[in-house]
mmCIF file of C-alpha atoms in Angstrom:
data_model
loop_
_atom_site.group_PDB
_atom_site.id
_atom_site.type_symbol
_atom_site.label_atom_id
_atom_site.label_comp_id
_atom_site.label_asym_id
_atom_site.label_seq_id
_atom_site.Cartn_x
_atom_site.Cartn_y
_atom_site.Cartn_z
ATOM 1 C CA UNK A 1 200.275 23.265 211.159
ATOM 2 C CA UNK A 2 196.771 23.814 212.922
ATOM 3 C CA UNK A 3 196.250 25.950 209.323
ATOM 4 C CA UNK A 4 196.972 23.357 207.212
ATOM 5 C CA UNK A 5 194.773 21.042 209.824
ATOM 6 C CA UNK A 6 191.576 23.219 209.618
ATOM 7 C CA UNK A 7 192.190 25.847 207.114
ATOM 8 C CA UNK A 8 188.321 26.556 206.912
ATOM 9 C CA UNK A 9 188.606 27.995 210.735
ATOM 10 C CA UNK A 10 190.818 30.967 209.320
ATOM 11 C CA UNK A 11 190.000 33.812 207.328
ATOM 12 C CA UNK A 12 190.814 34.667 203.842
ATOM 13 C CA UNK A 13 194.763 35.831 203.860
ATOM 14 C CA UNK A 14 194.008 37.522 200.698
ATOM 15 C CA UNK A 15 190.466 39.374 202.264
ATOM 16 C CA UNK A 16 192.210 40.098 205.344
ATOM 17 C CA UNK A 17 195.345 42.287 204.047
ATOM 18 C CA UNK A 18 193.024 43.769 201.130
ATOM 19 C CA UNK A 19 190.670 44.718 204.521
ATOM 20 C CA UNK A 20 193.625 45.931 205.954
ATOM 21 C CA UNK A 21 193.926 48.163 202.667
ATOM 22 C CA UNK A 22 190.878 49.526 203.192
ATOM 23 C CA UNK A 23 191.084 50.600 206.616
ATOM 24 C CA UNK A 24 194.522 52.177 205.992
ATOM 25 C CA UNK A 25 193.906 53.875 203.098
ATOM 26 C CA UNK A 26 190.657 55.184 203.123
ATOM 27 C CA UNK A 27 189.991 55.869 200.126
ATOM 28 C CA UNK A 28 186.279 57.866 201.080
ATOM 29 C CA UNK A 29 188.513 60.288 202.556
ATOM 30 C CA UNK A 30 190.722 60.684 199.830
ATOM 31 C CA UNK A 31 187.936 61.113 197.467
ATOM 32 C CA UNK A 32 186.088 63.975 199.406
ATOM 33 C CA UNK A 33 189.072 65.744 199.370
ATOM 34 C CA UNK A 34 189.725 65.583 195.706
ATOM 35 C CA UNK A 35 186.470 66.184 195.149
ATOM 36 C CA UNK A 36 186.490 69.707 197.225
ATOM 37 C CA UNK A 37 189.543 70.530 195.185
ATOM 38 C CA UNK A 38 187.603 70.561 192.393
ATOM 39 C CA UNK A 39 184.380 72.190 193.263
ATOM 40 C CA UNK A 40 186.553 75.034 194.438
ATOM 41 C CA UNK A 41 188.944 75.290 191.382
ATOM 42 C CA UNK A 42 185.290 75.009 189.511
ATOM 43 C CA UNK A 43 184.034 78.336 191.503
ATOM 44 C CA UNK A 44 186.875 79.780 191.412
ATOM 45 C CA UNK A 45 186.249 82.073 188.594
ATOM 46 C CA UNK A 46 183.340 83.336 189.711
ATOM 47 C CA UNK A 47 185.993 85.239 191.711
ATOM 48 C CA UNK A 48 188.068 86.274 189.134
ATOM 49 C CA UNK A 49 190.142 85.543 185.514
ATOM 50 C CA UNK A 50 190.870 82.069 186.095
ATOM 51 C CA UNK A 51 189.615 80.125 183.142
ATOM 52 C CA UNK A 52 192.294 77.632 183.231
ATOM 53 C CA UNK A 53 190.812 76.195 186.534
ATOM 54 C CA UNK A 54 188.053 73.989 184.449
ATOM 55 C CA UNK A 55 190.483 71.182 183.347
ATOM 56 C CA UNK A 56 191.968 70.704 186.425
ATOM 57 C CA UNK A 57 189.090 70.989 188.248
ATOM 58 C CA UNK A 58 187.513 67.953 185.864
ATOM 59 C CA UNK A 59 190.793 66.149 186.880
ATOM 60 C CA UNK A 60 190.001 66.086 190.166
ATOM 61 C CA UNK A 61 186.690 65.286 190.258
ATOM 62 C CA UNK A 62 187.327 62.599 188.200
ATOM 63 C CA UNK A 63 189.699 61.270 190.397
ATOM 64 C CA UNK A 64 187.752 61.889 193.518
ATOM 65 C CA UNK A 65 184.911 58.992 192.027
ATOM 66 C CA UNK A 66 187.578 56.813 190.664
ATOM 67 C CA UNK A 67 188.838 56.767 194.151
ATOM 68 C CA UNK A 68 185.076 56.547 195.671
ATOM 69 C CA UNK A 69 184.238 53.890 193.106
ATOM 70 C CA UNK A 70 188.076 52.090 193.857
ATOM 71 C CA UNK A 71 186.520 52.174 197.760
ATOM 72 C CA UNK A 72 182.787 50.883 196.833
ATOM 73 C CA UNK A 73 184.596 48.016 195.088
ATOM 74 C CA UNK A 74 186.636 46.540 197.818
ATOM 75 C CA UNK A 75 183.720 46.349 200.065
ATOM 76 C CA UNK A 76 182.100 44.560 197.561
ATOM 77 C CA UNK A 77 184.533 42.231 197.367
ATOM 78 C CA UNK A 78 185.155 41.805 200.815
ATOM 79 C CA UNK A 79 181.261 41.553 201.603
ATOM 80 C CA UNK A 80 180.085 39.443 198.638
ATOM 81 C CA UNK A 81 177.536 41.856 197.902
ATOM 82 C CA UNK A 82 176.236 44.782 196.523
ATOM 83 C CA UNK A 83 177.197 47.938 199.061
ATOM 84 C CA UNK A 84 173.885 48.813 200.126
ATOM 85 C CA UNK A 85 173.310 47.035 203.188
ATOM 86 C CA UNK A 86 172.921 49.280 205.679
ATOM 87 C CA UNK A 87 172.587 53.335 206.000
ATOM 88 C CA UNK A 88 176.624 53.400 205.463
ATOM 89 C CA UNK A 89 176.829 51.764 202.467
ATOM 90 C CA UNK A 90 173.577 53.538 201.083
ATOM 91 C CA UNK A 91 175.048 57.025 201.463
ATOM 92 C CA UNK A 92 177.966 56.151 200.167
ATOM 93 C CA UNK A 93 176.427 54.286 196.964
ATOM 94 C CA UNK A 94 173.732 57.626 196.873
ATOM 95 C CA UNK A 95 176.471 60.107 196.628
ATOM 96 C CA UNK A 96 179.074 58.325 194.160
ATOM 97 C CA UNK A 97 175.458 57.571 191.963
ATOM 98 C CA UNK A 98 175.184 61.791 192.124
ATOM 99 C CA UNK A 99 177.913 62.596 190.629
ATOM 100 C CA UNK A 100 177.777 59.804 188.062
ATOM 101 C CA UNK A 101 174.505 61.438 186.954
ATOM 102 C CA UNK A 102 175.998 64.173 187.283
ATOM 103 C CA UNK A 103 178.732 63.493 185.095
ATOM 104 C CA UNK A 104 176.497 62.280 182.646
ATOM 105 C CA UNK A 105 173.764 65.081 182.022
ATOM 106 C CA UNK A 106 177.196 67.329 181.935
ATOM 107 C CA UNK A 107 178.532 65.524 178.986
ATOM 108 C CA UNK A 108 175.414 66.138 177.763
ATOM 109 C CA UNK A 109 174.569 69.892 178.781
ATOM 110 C CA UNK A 110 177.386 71.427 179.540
ATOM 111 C CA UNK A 111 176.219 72.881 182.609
ATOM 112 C CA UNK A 112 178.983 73.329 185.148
ATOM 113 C CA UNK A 113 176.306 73.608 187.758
ATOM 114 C CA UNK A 114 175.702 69.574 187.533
ATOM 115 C CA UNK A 115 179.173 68.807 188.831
ATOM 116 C CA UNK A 116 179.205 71.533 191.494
ATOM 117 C CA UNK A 117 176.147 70.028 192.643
ATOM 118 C CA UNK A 118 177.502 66.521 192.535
ATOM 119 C CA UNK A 119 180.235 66.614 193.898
ATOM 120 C CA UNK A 120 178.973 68.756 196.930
ATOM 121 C CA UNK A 121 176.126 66.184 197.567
ATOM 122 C CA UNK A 122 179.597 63.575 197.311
ATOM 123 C CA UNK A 123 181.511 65.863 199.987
ATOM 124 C CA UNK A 124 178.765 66.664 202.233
ATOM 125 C CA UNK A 125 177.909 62.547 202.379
ATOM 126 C CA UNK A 126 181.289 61.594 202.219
ATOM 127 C CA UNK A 127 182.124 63.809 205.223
ATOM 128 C CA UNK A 128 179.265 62.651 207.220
ATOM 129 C CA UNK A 129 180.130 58.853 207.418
ATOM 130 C CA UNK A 130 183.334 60.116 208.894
ATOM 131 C CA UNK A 131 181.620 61.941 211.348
ATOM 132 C CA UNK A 132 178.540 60.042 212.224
ATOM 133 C CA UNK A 133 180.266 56.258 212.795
ATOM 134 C CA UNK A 134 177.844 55.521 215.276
ATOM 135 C CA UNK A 135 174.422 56.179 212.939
ATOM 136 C CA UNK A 136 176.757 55.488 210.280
ATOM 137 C CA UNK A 137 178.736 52.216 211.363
ATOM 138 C CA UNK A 138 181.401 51.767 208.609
ATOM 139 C CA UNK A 139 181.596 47.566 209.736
ATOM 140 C CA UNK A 140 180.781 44.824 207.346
ATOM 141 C CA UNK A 141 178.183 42.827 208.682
ATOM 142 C CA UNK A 142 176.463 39.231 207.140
ATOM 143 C CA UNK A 143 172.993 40.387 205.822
ATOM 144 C CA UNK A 144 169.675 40.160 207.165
ATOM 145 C CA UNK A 145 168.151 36.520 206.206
ATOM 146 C CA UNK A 146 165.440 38.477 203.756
ATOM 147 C CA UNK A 147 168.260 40.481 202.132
ATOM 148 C CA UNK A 148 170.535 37.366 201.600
ATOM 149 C CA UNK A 149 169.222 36.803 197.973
ATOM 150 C CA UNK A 150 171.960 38.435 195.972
ATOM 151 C CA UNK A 151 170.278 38.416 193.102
ATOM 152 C CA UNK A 152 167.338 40.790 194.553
ATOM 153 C CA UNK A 153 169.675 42.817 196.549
ATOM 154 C CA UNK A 154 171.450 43.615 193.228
ATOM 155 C CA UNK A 155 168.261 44.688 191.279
ATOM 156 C CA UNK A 156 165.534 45.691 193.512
ATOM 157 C CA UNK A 157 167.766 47.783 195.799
ATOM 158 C CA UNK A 158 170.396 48.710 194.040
ATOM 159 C CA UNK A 159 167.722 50.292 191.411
ATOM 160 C CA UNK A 160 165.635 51.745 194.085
ATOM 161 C CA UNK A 161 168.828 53.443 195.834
ATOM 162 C CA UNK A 162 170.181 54.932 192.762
ATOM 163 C CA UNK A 163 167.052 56.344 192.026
ATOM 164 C CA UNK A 164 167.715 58.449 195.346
ATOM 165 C CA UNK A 165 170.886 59.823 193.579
ATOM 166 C CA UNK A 166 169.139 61.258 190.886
ATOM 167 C CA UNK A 167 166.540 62.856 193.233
ATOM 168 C CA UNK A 168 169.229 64.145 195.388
ATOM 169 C CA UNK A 169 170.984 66.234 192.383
ATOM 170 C CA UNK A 170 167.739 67.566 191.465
ATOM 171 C CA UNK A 171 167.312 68.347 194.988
ATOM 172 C CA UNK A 172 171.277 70.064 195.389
ATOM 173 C CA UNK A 173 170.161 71.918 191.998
ATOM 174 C CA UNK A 174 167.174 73.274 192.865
ATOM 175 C CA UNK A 175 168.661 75.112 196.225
ATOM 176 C CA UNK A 176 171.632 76.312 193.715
ATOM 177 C CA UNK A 177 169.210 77.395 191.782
ATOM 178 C CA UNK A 178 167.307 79.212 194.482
ATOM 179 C CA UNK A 179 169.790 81.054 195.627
ATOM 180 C CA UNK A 180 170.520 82.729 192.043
ATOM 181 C CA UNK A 181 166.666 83.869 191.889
ATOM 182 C CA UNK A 182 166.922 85.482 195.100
ATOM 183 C CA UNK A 183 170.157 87.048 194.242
ATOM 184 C CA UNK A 184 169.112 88.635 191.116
ATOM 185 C CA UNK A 185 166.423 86.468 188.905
ATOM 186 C CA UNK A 186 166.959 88.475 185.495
ATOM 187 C CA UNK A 187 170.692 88.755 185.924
ATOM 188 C CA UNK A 188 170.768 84.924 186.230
ATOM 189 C CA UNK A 189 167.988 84.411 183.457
ATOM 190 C CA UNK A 190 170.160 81.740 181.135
ATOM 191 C CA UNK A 191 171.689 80.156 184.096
ATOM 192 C CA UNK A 192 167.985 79.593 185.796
ATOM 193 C CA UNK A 193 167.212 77.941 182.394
ATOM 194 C CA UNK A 194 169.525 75.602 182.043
ATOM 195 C CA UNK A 195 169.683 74.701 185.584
ATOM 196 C CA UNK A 196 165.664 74.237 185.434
ATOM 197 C CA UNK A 197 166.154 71.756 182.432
ATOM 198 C CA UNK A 198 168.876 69.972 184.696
ATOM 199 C CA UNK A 199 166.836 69.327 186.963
ATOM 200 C CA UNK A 200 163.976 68.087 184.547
ATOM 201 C CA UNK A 201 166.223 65.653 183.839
ATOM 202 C CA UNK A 202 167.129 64.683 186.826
ATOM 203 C CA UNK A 203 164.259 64.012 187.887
ATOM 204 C CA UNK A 204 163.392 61.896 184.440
ATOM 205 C CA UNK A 205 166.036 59.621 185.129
ATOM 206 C CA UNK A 206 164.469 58.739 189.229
ATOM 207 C CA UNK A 207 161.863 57.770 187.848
ATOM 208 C CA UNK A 208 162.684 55.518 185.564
ATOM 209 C CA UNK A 209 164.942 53.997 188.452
ATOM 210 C CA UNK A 210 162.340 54.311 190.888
ATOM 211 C CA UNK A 211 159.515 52.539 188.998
ATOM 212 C CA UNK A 212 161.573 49.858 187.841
ATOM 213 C CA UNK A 213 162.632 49.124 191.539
ATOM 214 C CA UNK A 214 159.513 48.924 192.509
ATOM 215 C CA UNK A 215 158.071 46.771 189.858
ATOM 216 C CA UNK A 216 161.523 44.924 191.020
ATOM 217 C CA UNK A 217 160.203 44.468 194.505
ATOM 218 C CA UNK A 218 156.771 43.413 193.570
ATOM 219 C CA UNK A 219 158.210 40.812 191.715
ATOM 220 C CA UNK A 220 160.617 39.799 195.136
ATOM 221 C CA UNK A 221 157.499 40.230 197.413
ATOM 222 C CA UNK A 222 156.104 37.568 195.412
ATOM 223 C CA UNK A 223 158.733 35.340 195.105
ATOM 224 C CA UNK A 224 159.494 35.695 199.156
ATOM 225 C CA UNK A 225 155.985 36.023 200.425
ATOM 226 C CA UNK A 226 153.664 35.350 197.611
ATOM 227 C CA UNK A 227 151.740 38.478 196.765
ATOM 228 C CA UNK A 228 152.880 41.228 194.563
ATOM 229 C CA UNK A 229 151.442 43.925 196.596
ATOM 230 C CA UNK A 230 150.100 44.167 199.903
ATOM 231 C CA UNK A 231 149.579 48.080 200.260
ATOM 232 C CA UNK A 232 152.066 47.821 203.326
ATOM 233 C CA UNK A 233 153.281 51.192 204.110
ATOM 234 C CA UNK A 234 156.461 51.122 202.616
ATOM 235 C CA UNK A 235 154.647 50.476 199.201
ATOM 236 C CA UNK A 236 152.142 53.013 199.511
ATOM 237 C CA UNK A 237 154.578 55.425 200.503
ATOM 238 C CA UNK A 238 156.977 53.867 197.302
ATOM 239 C CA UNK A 239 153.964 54.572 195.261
ATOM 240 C CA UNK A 240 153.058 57.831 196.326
ATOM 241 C CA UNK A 241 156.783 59.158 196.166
ATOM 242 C CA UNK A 242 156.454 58.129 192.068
ATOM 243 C CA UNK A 243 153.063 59.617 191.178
ATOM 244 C CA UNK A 244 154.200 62.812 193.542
ATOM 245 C CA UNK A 245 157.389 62.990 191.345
ATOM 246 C CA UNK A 246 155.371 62.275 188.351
ATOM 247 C CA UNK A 247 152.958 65.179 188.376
ATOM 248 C CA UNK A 248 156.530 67.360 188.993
ATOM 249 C CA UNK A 249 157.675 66.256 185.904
ATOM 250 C CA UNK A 250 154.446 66.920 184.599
ATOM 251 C CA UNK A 251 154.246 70.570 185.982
ATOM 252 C CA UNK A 252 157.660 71.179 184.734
ATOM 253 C CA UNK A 253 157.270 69.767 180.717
#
């Protein structure tokens, strides 16, 4: 009766059980798991015979960011926003962007390193806003008032932090990388090569992202405050992070 009195002094039935959902389920946790599945039936013939691994070990990472994606999604639609918010929400939007890059130069290259590295930046992150809730606070909050245009939120930051995930392979690729020149840098000539153009590519694709977000926040600093630049030092530092990633990509072609 007071419901039907007042029904806009009660929550959303429909929010609340699919919140309920989420906190049951978990579907972050699920998805690490099934992701470190497959990154260890995907080294697992390093080891030995075991060529059959490679399907099921695309299985399961597939599943792993269907399930990350599945969890991205509800919060979403529980939030009525894009999930990157807060530090939470931007790891867990960096890593599931990693191994969708990562999935992507694979179908391209063929490299098996690219979802090895992908889907450990995934665990790793994954992992760590399970065990970090207090730097990492899993809540749903209502947005800052400057981040409460959804419209921005959507373009500038959502460009700007999946930029990050493309960085981040590169980053995961490189140390792989690394490692094999230490270990033996002729015996791992092809693999050095191919990871080396991986990472080219990589990078490529960050800064495309990361230029357009920050042409995108030019554009929202002038909207919101009425200058396109102010050489503040979160744009100088946005600037020097592109031409710094620039001249890489120019060292490396």
């Amino acid at each position: 009766k007071a419901r039907a009195q007042a029904p806009e002094k009660y929550g959303d039935e429909i929010k609340i059980s699919w919140e309920e959902h989420l906190n049951h389920f978990h579907p972050f946790m699920w998805s690490w798991m099934a992701y470190l599945l497959g990154l260890i039936l995907l080294v697992a013939p390093l080891f030995g015979p075991l060529s059959w691994t490679n399907k099921p070990a695309m299985a399961l990472m597939l599943i792993g960011f269907l399930l990350h994606l599945y969890g991205m999604t509800l919060r979403v639609y529980l939030a009525g926003r894009p999930p990157v918010s807060n530090m939470y929400e931007t790891v867990v939007w960096v890593s599931w962007g990693s191994v969708l890059f990562g999935f992507i130069l694979h179908r391209w290259q063929k490299n098996p390193l690219l979802l090895g590295c992908a889907s450990g930046i995934a665990i790793f992150c994954l992992i760590l806003t399970d065990l970090a809730p207090t730097v990492l606070d899993a809540s749903i909050h209502p947005l800052e008032p400057v981040l409460r245009s959804t419209f921005w939120l959507t373009t500038h930051v959502l460009i700007i932090t999946i930029s990050y995930a493309a960085f981040f392979l590169a980053f995961a690729l490189g140390d792989v990388l690394m490692a094999f020149y230490l270990k033996d840098e002729k015996k791992f000539a092809a693999t050095i090569q191919a990871g080396t153009l991986a990472i080219y590519r990589a990078i490529q694709i960050g800064v495309v992202l990361l230029a357009g977000g920050i042409i995108l926040g030019g554009i929202w600093a002038d909207y919101s405050w009425g200058r396109f630049w102010g050489w503040d030092p979160k744009e100088v530092w946005a600037l020097i992070a592109l031409l710094t990633y620039l001249i890489v990509l120019h060292e490396i072609g």
